[in-house]
PDB file of C-alpha atoms in Angstrom:
ATOM      1  CA  MET B   1      87.413  -7.455  56.645  1.00 51.00           C
ATOM      2  CA  PRO B   2      84.907 -10.525  56.423  1.00 63.00           C
ATOM      3  CA  GLU B   3      81.770 -10.342  58.238  1.00 74.00           C
ATOM      4  CA  ILE B   4      81.465 -12.815  61.123  1.00 88.00           C
ATOM      5  CA  GLU B   5      78.017 -14.153  60.923  1.00 91.00           C
ATOM      6  CA  ARG B   6      75.806 -17.196  61.796  1.00 94.00           C
ATOM      7  CA  LYS B   7      72.521 -17.925  59.990  1.00 95.00           C
ATOM      8  CA  PHE B   8      69.682 -19.974  61.424  1.00 96.00           C
ATOM      9  CA  LEU B   9      66.268 -21.222  60.034  1.00 96.00           C
ATOM     10  CA  VAL B  10      63.183 -20.013  62.160  1.00 96.00           C
ATOM     11  CA  ALA B  11      60.034 -22.226  62.636  1.00 90.00           C
ATOM     12  CA  ALA B  12      57.856 -19.422  63.894  1.00 89.00           C
ATOM     13  CA  LEU B  13      57.876 -15.677  64.699  1.00 92.00           C
ATOM     14  CA  PRO B  14      59.084 -15.207  68.329  1.00 92.00           C
ATOM     15  CA  PRO B  15      56.546 -13.712  70.814  1.00 89.00           C
ATOM     16  CA  GLY B  16      56.637  -9.943  70.929  1.00 90.00           C
ATOM     17  CA  ILE B  17      57.884  -9.639  67.286  1.00 91.00           C
ATOM     18  CA  GLU B  18      55.491  -6.469  66.724  1.00 91.00           C
ATOM     19  CA  ALA B  19      57.377  -4.305  69.052  1.00 94.00           C
ATOM     20  CA  HIS B  20      60.563  -4.526  66.942  1.00 95.00           C
ATOM     21  CA  ARG B  21      61.323  -2.510  63.730  1.00 95.00           C
ATOM     22  CA  ALA B  22      60.693  -4.287  60.468  1.00 96.00           C
ATOM     23  CA  GLU B  23      61.182  -3.150  56.807  1.00 95.00           C
ATOM     24  CA  PRO B  24      60.375  -4.598  53.393  1.00 95.00           C
ATOM     25  CA  ILE B  25      63.301  -5.825  51.168  1.00 96.00           C
ATOM     26  CA  ALA B  26      62.815  -6.487  47.702  1.00 96.00           C
ATOM     27  CA  GLN B  27      66.031  -7.791  45.649  1.00 95.00           C
ATOM     28  CA  GLY B  28      66.577  -9.075  42.285  1.00 96.00           C
ATOM     29  CA  TYR B  29      69.589 -10.338  40.350  1.00 96.00           C
ATOM     30  CA  LEU B  30      70.497  -8.523  37.228  1.00 97.00           C
ATOM     31  CA  ALA B  31      73.336 -11.005  36.201  1.00 96.00           C
ATOM     32  CA  THR B  32      75.762 -13.406  37.541  1.00 93.00           C
ATOM     33  CA  ALA B  33      79.057 -14.364  35.554  1.00 93.00           C
ATOM     34  CA  SER B  34      80.438 -18.023  35.386  1.00 90.00           C
ATOM     35  CA  ASP B  35      83.249 -16.767  37.713  1.00 91.00           C
ATOM     36  CA  GLY B  36      80.771 -15.798  40.264  1.00 91.00           C
ATOM     37  CA  VAL B  37      80.702 -11.947  39.780  1.00 95.00           C
ATOM     38  CA  GLU B  38      77.214 -10.875  40.625  1.00 95.00           C
ATOM     39  CA  VAL B  39      75.039  -7.739  40.125  1.00 98.00           C
ATOM     40  CA  ARG B  40      71.927  -7.256  41.950  1.00 97.00           C
ATOM     41  CA  ILE B  41      69.485  -4.400  42.848  1.00 98.00           C
ATOM     42  CA  ARG B  42      67.799  -3.861  46.000  1.00 97.00           C
ATOM     43  CA  ARG B  43      65.292  -1.679  47.831  1.00 97.00           C
ATOM     44  CA  ARG B  44      65.261  -1.655  51.394  1.00 94.00           C
ATOM     45  CA  GLY B  45      62.694   0.601  52.879  1.00 88.00           C
ATOM     46  CA  ALA B  46      62.970   3.698  50.817  1.00 91.00           C
ATOM     47  CA  THR B  47      66.550   3.156  49.839  1.00 96.00           C
ATOM     48  CA  THR B  48      67.501   1.739  46.260  1.00 98.00           C
ATOM     49  CA  THR B  49      70.972   0.594  45.401  1.00 98.00           C
ATOM     50  CA  LEU B  50      72.844  -1.668  42.697  1.00 98.00           C
ATOM     51  CA  THR B  51      75.656  -3.833  44.259  1.00 98.00           C
ATOM     52  CA  VAL B  52      78.409  -5.604  42.335  1.00 97.00           C
ATOM     53  CA  LYS B  53      80.315  -8.563  44.293  1.00 95.00           C
ATOM     54  CA  SER B  54      83.184 -10.461  43.249  1.00 93.00           C
ATOM     55  CA  GLY B  55      83.167 -14.242  42.872  1.00 88.00           C
ATOM     56  CA  PRO B  56      84.549 -16.507  45.667  1.00 81.00           C
ATOM     57  CA  ALA B  57      87.853 -17.069  44.055  1.00 81.00           C
ATOM     58  CA  MET B  58      88.610 -13.507  43.736  1.00 81.00           C
ATOM     59  CA  VAL B  59      90.035 -10.833  46.013  1.00 84.00           C
ATOM     60  CA  ARG B  60      86.696  -9.711  47.732  1.00 88.00           C
ATOM     61  CA  VAL B  61      85.148  -6.712  46.159  1.00 94.00           C
ATOM     62  CA  GLU B  62      81.817  -5.264  46.971  1.00 94.00           C
ATOM     63  CA  GLU B  63      80.737  -1.941  45.544  1.00 97.00           C
ATOM     64  CA  GLU B  64      77.248  -0.455  46.618  1.00 97.00           C
ATOM     65  CA  ILE B  65      75.984   2.200  44.119  1.00 98.00           C
ATOM     66  CA  PRO B  66      73.100   4.480  45.066  1.00 97.00           C
ATOM     67  CA  ILE B  67      70.449   4.592  42.380  1.00 98.00           C
ATOM     68  CA  ASP B  68      67.302   6.318  42.401  1.00 97.00           C
ATOM     69  CA  ALA B  69      63.687   4.923  42.554  1.00 97.00           C
ATOM     70  CA  ALA B  70      63.064   5.612  38.657  1.00 97.00           C
ATOM     71  CA  ARG B  71      66.391   3.617  37.904  1.00 97.00           C
ATOM     72  CA  PHE B  72      65.333   0.756  40.201  1.00 98.00           C
ATOM     73  CA  ALA B  73      61.794   0.800  38.461  1.00 97.00           C
ATOM     74  CA  ALA B  74      63.537   0.681  35.041  1.00 97.00           C
ATOM     75  CA  LEU B  75      65.736  -2.174  35.943  1.00 97.00           C
ATOM     76  CA  TRP B  76      63.395  -4.391  37.955  1.00 97.00           C
ATOM     77  CA  PRO B  77      61.872  -6.257  35.094  1.00 96.00           C
ATOM     78  CA  LEU B  78      65.251  -7.446  34.021  1.00 96.00           C
ATOM     79  CA  THR B  79      65.280  -9.555  37.290  1.00 96.00           C
ATOM     80  CA  GLU B  80      62.280 -11.700  36.568  1.00 92.00           C
ATOM     81  CA  GLY B  81      62.796 -15.152  37.882  1.00 90.00           C
ATOM     82  CA  ARG B  82      65.784 -14.135  40.095  1.00 93.00           C
ATOM     83  CA  ARG B  83      64.164 -12.240  43.017  1.00 94.00           C
ATOM     84  CA  ILE B  84      63.729 -12.387  46.522  1.00 93.00           C
ATOM     85  CA  ASP B  85      61.003 -10.352  48.793  1.00 94.00           C
ATOM     86  CA  LYS B  86      61.067 -10.568  52.222  1.00 95.00           C
ATOM     87  CA  VAL B  87      60.095  -8.472  55.451  1.00 96.00           C
ATOM     88  CA  ARG B  88      63.140  -8.069  57.634  1.00 96.00           C
ATOM     89  CA  HIS B  89      62.503  -7.796  61.463  1.00 96.00           C
ATOM     90  CA  TYR B  90      65.223  -6.510  63.699  1.00 96.00           C
ATOM     91  CA  VAL B  91      65.063  -8.610  66.877  1.00 96.00           C
ATOM     92  CA  PRO B  92      67.347  -7.790  70.000  1.00 94.00           C
ATOM     93  CA  VAL B  93      68.916 -11.090  71.279  1.00 92.00           C
ATOM     94  CA  ASP B  94      71.441 -11.419  74.156  1.00 81.00           C
ATOM     95  CA  ASP B  95      74.672  -9.254  74.495  1.00 81.00           C
ATOM     96  CA  GLY B  96      73.335  -6.381  72.602  1.00 89.00           C
ATOM     97  CA  LEU B  97      73.223  -8.269  69.477  1.00 94.00           C
ATOM     98  CA  THR B  98      70.454  -8.127  66.657  1.00 96.00           C
ATOM     99  CA  ALA B  99      69.014 -10.914  64.713  1.00 96.00           C
ATOM    100  CA  GLU B 100      67.907 -10.014  61.326  1.00 96.00           C
ATOM    101  CA  LEU B 101      64.775 -12.133  60.914  1.00 97.00           C
ATOM    102  CA  ASP B 102      63.796 -12.456  57.234  1.00 96.00           C
ATOM    103  CA  VAL B 103      60.281 -13.400  56.402  1.00 96.00           C
ATOM    104  CA  TYR B 104      59.951 -14.535  52.887  1.00 95.00           C
ATOM    105  CA  ALA B 105      57.091 -13.837  50.452  1.00 93.00           C
ATOM    106  CA  GLY B 106      56.350 -15.105  47.016  1.00 87.00           C
ATOM    107  CA  ALA B 107      57.864 -18.497  45.679  1.00 85.00           C
ATOM    108  CA  LEU B 108      59.723 -18.658  49.362  1.00 90.00           C
ATOM    109  CA  GLU B 109      56.641 -18.009  51.302  1.00 92.00           C
ATOM    110  CA  GLY B 110      56.841 -20.086  54.612  1.00 93.00           C
ATOM    111  CA  LEU B 111      60.737 -19.766  54.774  1.00 94.00           C
ATOM    112  CA  LEU B 112      62.215 -17.745  57.694  1.00 96.00           C
ATOM    113  CA  THR B 113      65.684 -17.234  58.382  1.00 96.00           C
ATOM    114  CA  ALA B 114      67.693 -15.062  60.882  1.00 97.00           C
ATOM    115  CA  GLU B 115      71.193 -13.739  60.616  1.00 95.00           C
ATOM    116  CA  ILE B 116      73.293 -12.375  63.549  1.00 96.00           C
ATOM    117  CA  GLU B 117      76.579 -10.406  63.009  1.00 94.00           C
ATOM    118  CA  PHE B 118      79.135 -10.948  65.845  1.00 94.00           C
ATOM    119  CA  PRO B 119      81.996  -8.723  66.684  1.00 93.00           C
ATOM    120  CA  SER B 120      84.547 -11.714  66.932  1.00 92.00           C
ATOM    121  CA  GLU B 121      84.949 -15.235  66.225  1.00 93.00           C
ATOM    122  CA  ALA B 122      84.816 -16.120  69.821  1.00 94.00           C
ATOM    123  CA  ALA B 123      81.522 -14.212  70.303  1.00 93.00           C
ATOM    124  CA  ALA B 124      79.995 -16.056  67.399  1.00 93.00           C
ATOM    125  CA  ARG B 125      81.228 -19.521  69.011  1.00 93.00           C
ATOM    126  CA  ASP B 126      79.939 -18.787  72.252  1.00 92.00           C
ATOM    127  CA  PHE B 127      76.664 -17.553  71.395  1.00 93.00           C
ATOM    128  CA  THR B 128      73.694 -19.448  72.910  1.00 92.00           C
ATOM    129  CA  PRO B 129      70.803 -19.290  70.505  1.00 93.00           C
ATOM    130  CA  PRO B 130      67.304 -18.481  72.201  1.00 92.00           C
ATOM    131  CA  PRO B 131      64.585 -21.064  71.572  1.00 92.00           C
ATOM    132  CA  TRP B 132      62.933 -19.505  68.781  1.00 94.00           C
ATOM    133  CA  LEU B 133      65.928 -19.917  66.588  1.00 95.00           C
ATOM    134  CA  GLY B 134      66.207 -23.338  64.731  1.00 95.00           C
ATOM    135  CA  GLU B 135      68.742 -25.362  62.748  1.00 95.00           C
ATOM    136  CA  ASP B 136      72.025 -23.514  62.200  1.00 95.00           C
ATOM    137  CA  VAL B 137      72.508 -23.301  58.469  1.00 94.00           C
ATOM    138  CA  THR B 138      75.779 -21.104  58.387  1.00 91.00           C
ATOM    139  CA  GLY B 139      77.539 -21.483  55.287  1.00 86.00           C
ATOM    140  CA  ASP B 140      75.081 -23.723  53.652  1.00 88.00           C
ATOM    141  CA  PRO B 141      75.052 -22.656  50.125  1.00 84.00           C
ATOM    142  CA  ALA B 142      71.441 -23.654  49.677  1.00 87.00           C
ATOM    143  CA  TYR B 143      70.453 -20.729  51.980  1.00 88.00           C
ATOM    144  CA  ALA B 144      72.822 -18.363  50.166  1.00 83.00           C
ATOM    145  CA  ASN B 145      70.914 -15.144  48.868  1.00 79.00           C
ATOM    146  CA  GLN B 146      71.445 -15.808  45.296  1.00 78.00           C
ATOM    147  CA  ALA B 147      70.525 -19.559  45.675  1.00 82.00           C
ATOM    148  CA  LEU B 148      67.228 -18.319  47.305  1.00 87.00           C
ATOM    149  CA  ALA B 149      66.765 -16.066  44.442  1.00 84.00           C
ATOM    150  CA  VAL B 150      66.879 -18.674  41.629  1.00 80.00           C
ATOM    151  CA  ARG B 151      65.296 -21.728  43.282  1.00 63.00           C
ATOM    152  CA  PRO B 152      62.858 -22.073  46.119  1.00 52.00           C
ATOM    153  CA  ALA B 153      64.229 -23.790  49.143  1.00 46.00           C
ATOM    154  CA  ARG B 154      62.158 -26.179  51.393  1.00 47.00           C
ATOM    155  CA  ALA B 155      59.334 -24.107  52.622  1.00 45.00           C
ATOM    156  CA  ARG B 156      58.740 -24.318  56.202  1.00 45.00           C
ATOM    157  CA  PRO B 157      55.191 -22.936  57.010  1.00 42.00           C
ATOM    158  CA  PRO B 158      55.026 -20.984  60.105  1.00 42.00           C
ATOM    159  CA  GLY B 159      53.316 -22.102  63.291  1.00 39.00           C
TER     160      GLY B 159
ATOM    161  CA  MET M   1      63.835   4.266  19.523  1.00 51.00           C
ATOM    162  CA  PRO M   2      66.349   1.717  18.059  1.00 63.00           C
ATOM    163  CA  GLU M   3      69.391   3.203  16.456  1.00 74.00           C
ATOM    164  CA  ILE M   4      69.910   2.644  12.810  1.00 88.00           C
ATOM    165  CA  GLU M   5      73.575   1.896  12.332  1.00 91.00           C
ATOM    166  CA  ARG M   6      75.893   0.095   9.964  1.00 94.00           C
ATOM    167  CA  LYS M   7      79.090  -1.768  10.761  1.00 95.00           C
ATOM    168  CA  PHE M   8      82.058  -2.335   8.628  1.00 96.00           C
ATOM    169  CA  LEU M   9      85.357  -4.123   8.761  1.00 96.00           C
ATOM    170  CA  VAL M  10      88.261  -1.783   8.045  1.00 96.00           C
ATOM    171  CA  ALA M  11      91.530  -3.106   6.381  1.00 90.00           C
ATOM    172  CA  ALA M  12      93.652  -0.106   6.878  1.00 89.00           C
ATOM    173  CA  LEU M  13      93.545   3.320   8.671  1.00 92.00           C
ATOM    174  CA  PRO M  14      92.234   5.791   6.021  1.00 92.00           C
ATOM    175  CA  PRO M  15      94.681   8.722   4.843  1.00 89.00           C
ATOM    176  CA  GLY M  16      94.517  11.879   7.091  1.00 90.00           C
ATOM    177  CA  ILE M  17      93.287   9.836  10.283  1.00 92.00           C
ATOM    178  CA  GLU M  18      95.658  11.980  12.597  1.00 91.00           C
ATOM    179  CA  ALA M  19      93.703  15.163  11.838  1.00 94.00           C
ATOM    180  CA  HIS M  20      90.415  13.685  13.525  1.00 95.00           C
ATOM    181  CA  ARG M  21      89.531  13.374  17.204  1.00 95.00           C
ATOM    182  CA  ALA M  22      90.053   9.911  18.965  1.00 96.00           C
ATOM    183  CA  GLU M  23      89.748   8.662  22.389  1.00 95.00           C
ATOM    184  CA  PRO M  24      90.967   5.663  24.196  1.00 95.00           C
ATOM    185  CA  ILE M  25      87.892   3.323  25.252  1.00 96.00           C
ATOM    186  CA  ALA M  26      88.182   0.525  27.961  1.00 96.00           C
ATOM    187  CA  GLN M  27      85.326  -1.641  28.431  1.00 95.00           C
ATOM    188  CA  GLY M  28      84.560  -4.881  30.516  1.00 96.00           C
ATOM    189  CA  TYR M  29      81.741  -6.961  31.150  1.00 96.00           C
ATOM    190  CA  LEU M  30      80.860  -7.830  34.962  1.00 97.00           C
ATOM    191  CA  ALA M  31      78.250 -10.434  34.347  1.00 96.00           C
ATOM    192  CA  THR M  32      75.752 -11.603  31.651  1.00 93.00           C
ATOM    193  CA  ALA M  33      72.533 -13.441  32.632  1.00 93.00           C
ATOM    194  CA  SER M  34      71.317 -16.574  30.629  1.00 90.00           C
ATOM    195  CA  ASP M  35      68.456 -14.413  29.327  1.00 91.00           C
ATOM    196  CA  GLY M  36      70.865 -11.842  27.956  1.00 91.00           C
ATOM    197  CA  VAL M  37      70.740  -9.080  30.747  1.00 95.00           C
ATOM    198  CA  GLU M  38      74.365  -7.649  30.526  1.00 95.00           C
ATOM    199  CA  VAL M  39      76.343  -5.341  32.887  1.00 98.00           C
ATOM    200  CA  ARG M  40      79.415  -3.707  31.645  1.00 97.00           C
ATOM    201  CA  ILE M  41      81.746  -0.846  32.850  1.00 98.00           C
ATOM    202  CA  ARG M  42      83.395   1.620  30.415  1.00 97.00           C
ATOM    203  CA  ARG M  43      85.928   4.422  30.642  1.00 97.00           C
ATOM    204  CA  ARG M  44      85.856   6.760  27.565  1.00 94.00           C
ATOM    205  CA  GLY M  45      88.228   9.441  27.851  1.00 88.00           C
ATOM    206  CA  ALA M  46      87.774  10.686  31.374  1.00 91.00           C
ATOM    207  CA  THR M  47      84.077   9.370  31.628  1.00 96.00           C
ATOM    208  CA  THR M  48      83.346   6.331  33.782  1.00 98.00           C
ATOM    209  CA  THR M  49      80.054   4.503  33.554  1.00 98.00           C
ATOM    210  CA  LEU M  50      78.248   1.333  34.482  1.00 98.00           C
ATOM    211  CA  THR M  51      75.514   0.145  32.016  1.00 98.00           C
ATOM    212  CA  VAL M  52      72.846  -2.279  32.304  1.00 97.00           C
ATOM    213  CA  LYS M  53      71.157  -3.822  29.005  1.00 95.00           C
ATOM    214  CA  SER M  54      68.236  -6.040  28.562  1.00 93.00           C
ATOM    215  CA  GLY M  55      68.322  -9.199  26.867  1.00 87.00           C
ATOM    216  CA  PRO M  56      67.088  -9.505  23.202  1.00 81.00           C
ATOM    217  CA  ALA M  57      63.792 -11.210  23.970  1.00 81.00           C
ATOM    218  CA  MET M  58      62.858  -8.360  26.408  1.00 81.00           C
ATOM    219  CA  VAL M  59      61.278  -4.912  26.091  1.00 84.00           C
ATOM    220  CA  ARG M  60      64.521  -2.773  25.502  1.00 88.00           C
ATOM    221  CA  VAL M  61      66.025  -1.325  28.719  1.00 94.00           C
ATOM    222  CA  GLU M  62      69.380   0.497  28.901  1.00 94.00           C
ATOM    223  CA  GLU M  63      70.456   2.341  31.907  1.00 97.00           C
ATOM    224  CA  GLU M  64      73.844   4.083  32.080  1.00 97.00           C
ATOM    225  CA  ILE M  65      74.860   5.023  35.540  1.00 98.00           C
ATOM    226  CA  PRO M  66      77.664   7.526  36.043  1.00 97.00           C
ATOM    227  CA  ILE M  67      80.460   6.081  38.427  1.00 98.00           C
ATOM    228  CA  ASP M  68      83.620   7.683  39.711  1.00 97.00           C
ATOM    229  CA  ALA M  69      87.157   6.919  38.683  1.00 97.00           C
ATOM    230  CA  ALA M  70      87.707   5.159  42.052  1.00 97.00           C
ATOM    231  CA  ARG M  71      84.508   2.876  41.672  1.00 97.00           C
ATOM    232  CA  PHE M  72      85.793   2.034  38.053  1.00 98.00           C
ATOM    233  CA  ALA M  73      89.135   0.948  39.426  1.00 97.00           C
ATOM    234  CA  ALA M  74      87.740  -1.240  42.038  1.00 97.00           C
ATOM    235  CA  LEU M  75      85.319  -2.957  39.653  1.00 97.00           C
ATOM    236  CA  TRP M  76      87.717  -3.368  36.725  1.00 97.00           C
ATOM    237  CA  PRO M  77      89.609  -6.436  37.966  1.00 96.00           C
ATOM    238  CA  LEU M  78      86.119  -8.310  38.008  1.00 96.00           C
ATOM    239  CA  THR M  79      86.169  -7.905  34.285  1.00 96.00           C
ATOM    240  CA  GLU M  80      89.266 -10.273  33.765  1.00 92.00           C
ATOM    241  CA  GLY M  81      88.953 -12.131  30.496  1.00 90.00           C
ATOM    242  CA  ARG M  82      85.801 -10.113  29.288  1.00 93.00           C
ATOM    243  CA  ARG M  83      87.433  -6.824  28.147  1.00 94.00           C
ATOM    244  CA  ILE M  84      87.792  -4.846  25.149  1.00 93.00           C
ATOM    245  CA  ASP M  85      90.376  -2.156  24.857  1.00 94.00           C
ATOM    246  CA  LYS M  86      90.429   0.162  21.723  1.00 95.00           C
ATOM    247  CA  VAL M  87      91.002   3.832  20.317  1.00 96.00           C
ATOM    248  CA  ARG M  88      87.902   5.230  18.744  1.00 96.00           C
ATOM    249  CA  HIS M  89      88.687   7.660  15.828  1.00 96.00           C
ATOM    250  CA  TYR M  90      85.659  10.107  14.745  1.00 96.00           C
ATOM    251  CA  VAL M  91      86.144  10.168  11.019  1.00 96.00           C
ATOM    252  CA  PRO M  92      83.729  12.557   8.930  1.00 94.00           C
ATOM    253  CA  VAL M  93      82.156  10.671   5.958  1.00 93.00           C
ATOM    254  CA  ASP M  94      79.674  12.044   3.562  1.00 81.00           C
ATOM    255  CA  ASP M  95      76.341  13.788   4.260  1.00 81.00           C
ATOM    256  CA  GLY M  96      77.734  15.024   7.504  1.00 89.00           C
ATOM    257  CA  LEU M  97      77.857  11.791   8.984  1.00 94.00           C
ATOM    258  CA  THR M  98      80.548  10.510  11.353  1.00 96.00           C
ATOM    259  CA  ALA M  99      82.220   6.983  11.214  1.00 96.00           C
ATOM    260  CA  GLU M 100      83.480   5.632  14.724  1.00 96.00           C
ATOM    261  CA  LEU M 101      86.415   3.878  13.691  1.00 97.00           C
ATOM    262  CA  ASP M 102      87.658   1.529  16.412  1.00 96.00           C
ATOM    263  CA  VAL M 103      91.168   0.087  16.446  1.00 96.00           C
ATOM    264  CA  TYR M 104      91.475  -2.719  18.840  1.00 95.00           C
ATOM    265  CA  ALA M 105      94.336  -3.478  21.120  1.00 93.00           C
ATOM    266  CA  GLY M 106      95.182  -6.523  23.378  1.00 87.00           C
ATOM    267  CA  ALA M 107      93.580  -9.865  22.222  1.00 85.00           C
ATOM    268  CA  LEU M 108      91.815  -8.228  19.316  1.00 90.00           C
ATOM    269  CA  GLU M 109      94.966  -6.296  18.002  1.00 92.00           C
ATOM    270  CA  GLY M 110      94.775  -5.857  14.274  1.00 92.00           C
ATOM    271  CA  LEU M 111      90.950  -5.691  14.113  1.00 94.00           C
ATOM    272  CA  LEU M 112      89.408  -2.474  12.793  1.00 96.00           C
ATOM    273  CA  THR M 113      85.789  -1.798  12.653  1.00 96.00           C
ATOM    274  CA  ALA M 114      83.858   1.254  11.733  1.00 97.00           C
ATOM    275  CA  GLU M 115      79.997   2.163  12.826  1.00 95.00           C
ATOM    276  CA  ILE M 116      78.063   4.823  11.291  1.00 96.00           C
ATOM    277  CA  GLU M 117      74.723   5.932  12.686  1.00 94.00           C
ATOM    278  CA  PHE M 118      71.967   7.216  10.206  1.00 94.00           C
ATOM    279  CA  PRO M 119      69.104   9.554  10.693  1.00 93.00           C
ATOM    280  CA  SER M 120      66.794   7.229   8.951  1.00 92.00           C
ATOM    281  CA  GLU M 121      66.513   3.723   7.145  1.00 93.00           C
ATOM    282  CA  ALA M 122      66.602   5.319   3.882  1.00 94.00           C
ATOM    283  CA  ALA M 123      69.836   7.157   4.489  1.00 93.00           C
ATOM    284  CA  ALA M 124      71.376   3.998   5.973  1.00 93.00           C
ATOM    285  CA  ARG M 125      70.340   2.009   2.701  1.00 93.00           C
ATOM    286  CA  ASP M 126      71.491   4.869   0.297  1.00 92.00           C
ATOM    287  CA  PHE M 127      74.937   5.477   1.968  1.00 93.00           C
ATOM    288  CA  THR M 128      77.814   4.792  -0.561  1.00 92.00           C
ATOM    289  CA  PRO M 129      80.744   3.723   1.601  1.00 93.00           C
ATOM    290  CA  PRO M 130      84.096   5.355   0.826  1.00 92.00           C
ATOM    291  CA  PRO M 131      86.697   3.019  -0.394  1.00 92.00           C
ATOM    292  CA  TRP M 132      88.478   2.704   2.911  1.00 94.00           C
ATOM    293  CA  LEU M 133      85.405   0.963   4.304  1.00 95.00           C
ATOM    294  CA  GLY M 134      85.527  -2.885   4.089  1.00 95.00           C
ATOM    295  CA  GLU M 135      83.075  -5.793   4.428  1.00 95.00           C
ATOM    296  CA  ASP M 136      79.502  -4.929   5.670  1.00 95.00           C
ATOM    297  CA  VAL M 137      79.111  -6.916   9.022  1.00 94.00           C
ATOM    298  CA  THR M 138      76.026  -4.907  10.157  1.00 91.00           C
ATOM    299  CA  GLY M 139      73.990  -7.344  12.559  1.00 86.00           C
ATOM    300  CA  ASP M 140      76.719 -10.117  12.317  1.00 88.00           C
ATOM    301  CA  PRO M 141      76.767 -11.438  16.152  1.00 84.00           C
ATOM    302  CA  ALA M 142      80.554 -12.339  15.857  1.00 87.00           C
ATOM    303  CA  TYR M 143      81.090  -8.665  15.780  1.00 88.00           C
ATOM    304  CA  ALA M 144      78.945  -7.738  18.582  1.00 83.00           C
ATOM    305  CA  ASN M 145      80.632  -5.953  21.474  1.00 79.00           C
ATOM    306  CA  GLN M 146      80.023  -8.633  23.964  1.00 78.00           C
ATOM    307  CA  ALA M 147      81.179 -11.519  21.548  1.00 82.00           C
ATOM    308  CA  LEU M 148      84.422  -9.637  20.970  1.00 87.00           C
ATOM    309  CA  ALA M 149      84.905  -9.079  24.731  1.00 84.00           C
ATOM    310  CA  VAL M 150      84.985 -12.959  25.338  1.00 80.00           C
ATOM    311  CA  ARG M 151      86.519 -14.290  22.308  1.00 63.00           C
ATOM    312  CA  PRO M 152      89.131 -12.805  19.831  1.00 52.00           C
ATOM    313  CA  ALA M 153      87.662 -12.299  16.107  1.00 45.00           C
ATOM    314  CA  ARG M 154      89.600 -13.202  13.073  1.00 47.00           C
ATOM    315  CA  ALA M 155      92.454 -10.599  13.437  1.00 45.00           C
ATOM    316  CA  ARG M 156      93.140  -8.339  10.608  1.00 45.00           C
ATOM    317  CA  PRO M 157      96.722  -6.852  10.533  1.00 42.00           C
ATOM    318  CA  PRO M 158      96.447  -2.933   9.253  1.00 42.00           C
ATOM    319  CA  GLY M 159      98.277  -2.328   6.263  1.00 38.00           C
TER     320      GLY M 159
END
């Protein structure tokens, strides 16, 4: 089942951010095929995985394979130039929903985005963003993970 | 340590081939990066794996990750158009060495190649091929696995 998500740009960290859970995420792309099949590795907190995703024109396949830290360390150099480093903050918003607020580092320093997953299309449509959420970039390919990994988006300095 | 191997074309199956062990191998490439990083899956007999290899200009990395049959089946459709199907025969040759004789099927039907791994450079140089081994194509990029997967080589009908 496809996830129902909206993605926003964020100009500045919302007040009280320190109170919420946060974890570093490092992800890098090993390879992407011309038909869009992509293979990436990710370290999120202490968890390391390798994920294979189908291309946009295919029946959707996503396989997440647990790998250990040593394997992750061996593969990481192969993602040079195709990486994303960020800290993800889990920020409660209305209706029991959680915004995943990503603060990018490295080549994307200054970029902040937030993603919210909704239980239904109606909930996604009716959602009223809090003031700290900026421009809605849902579906904008320039802000897809893989695009961010290979070419810096317009940086937005916080504050 | 790099493997020391020689690869040959084979015109016809050698006499007595039925006496030797053989197993089907199916392999498909999920994706290859522009710097040569490649990710493939393989089923060899009952064993299924996902392998990540570094590109030619990098420090050599090769990580083979065991995956189960269900995961292999889920990923296999993503390798469409980038596959190799063959039966590998293990044929003893002089000096206790074994030739891995691959008989290709599908788009490469009619192609037969044999690879022999040697314990030293000297052994590789001094090896006298038996008459059933044909042209030496060691190092010929046209016969590298990945090249074979994406474009049929010149077919050589057996017999």
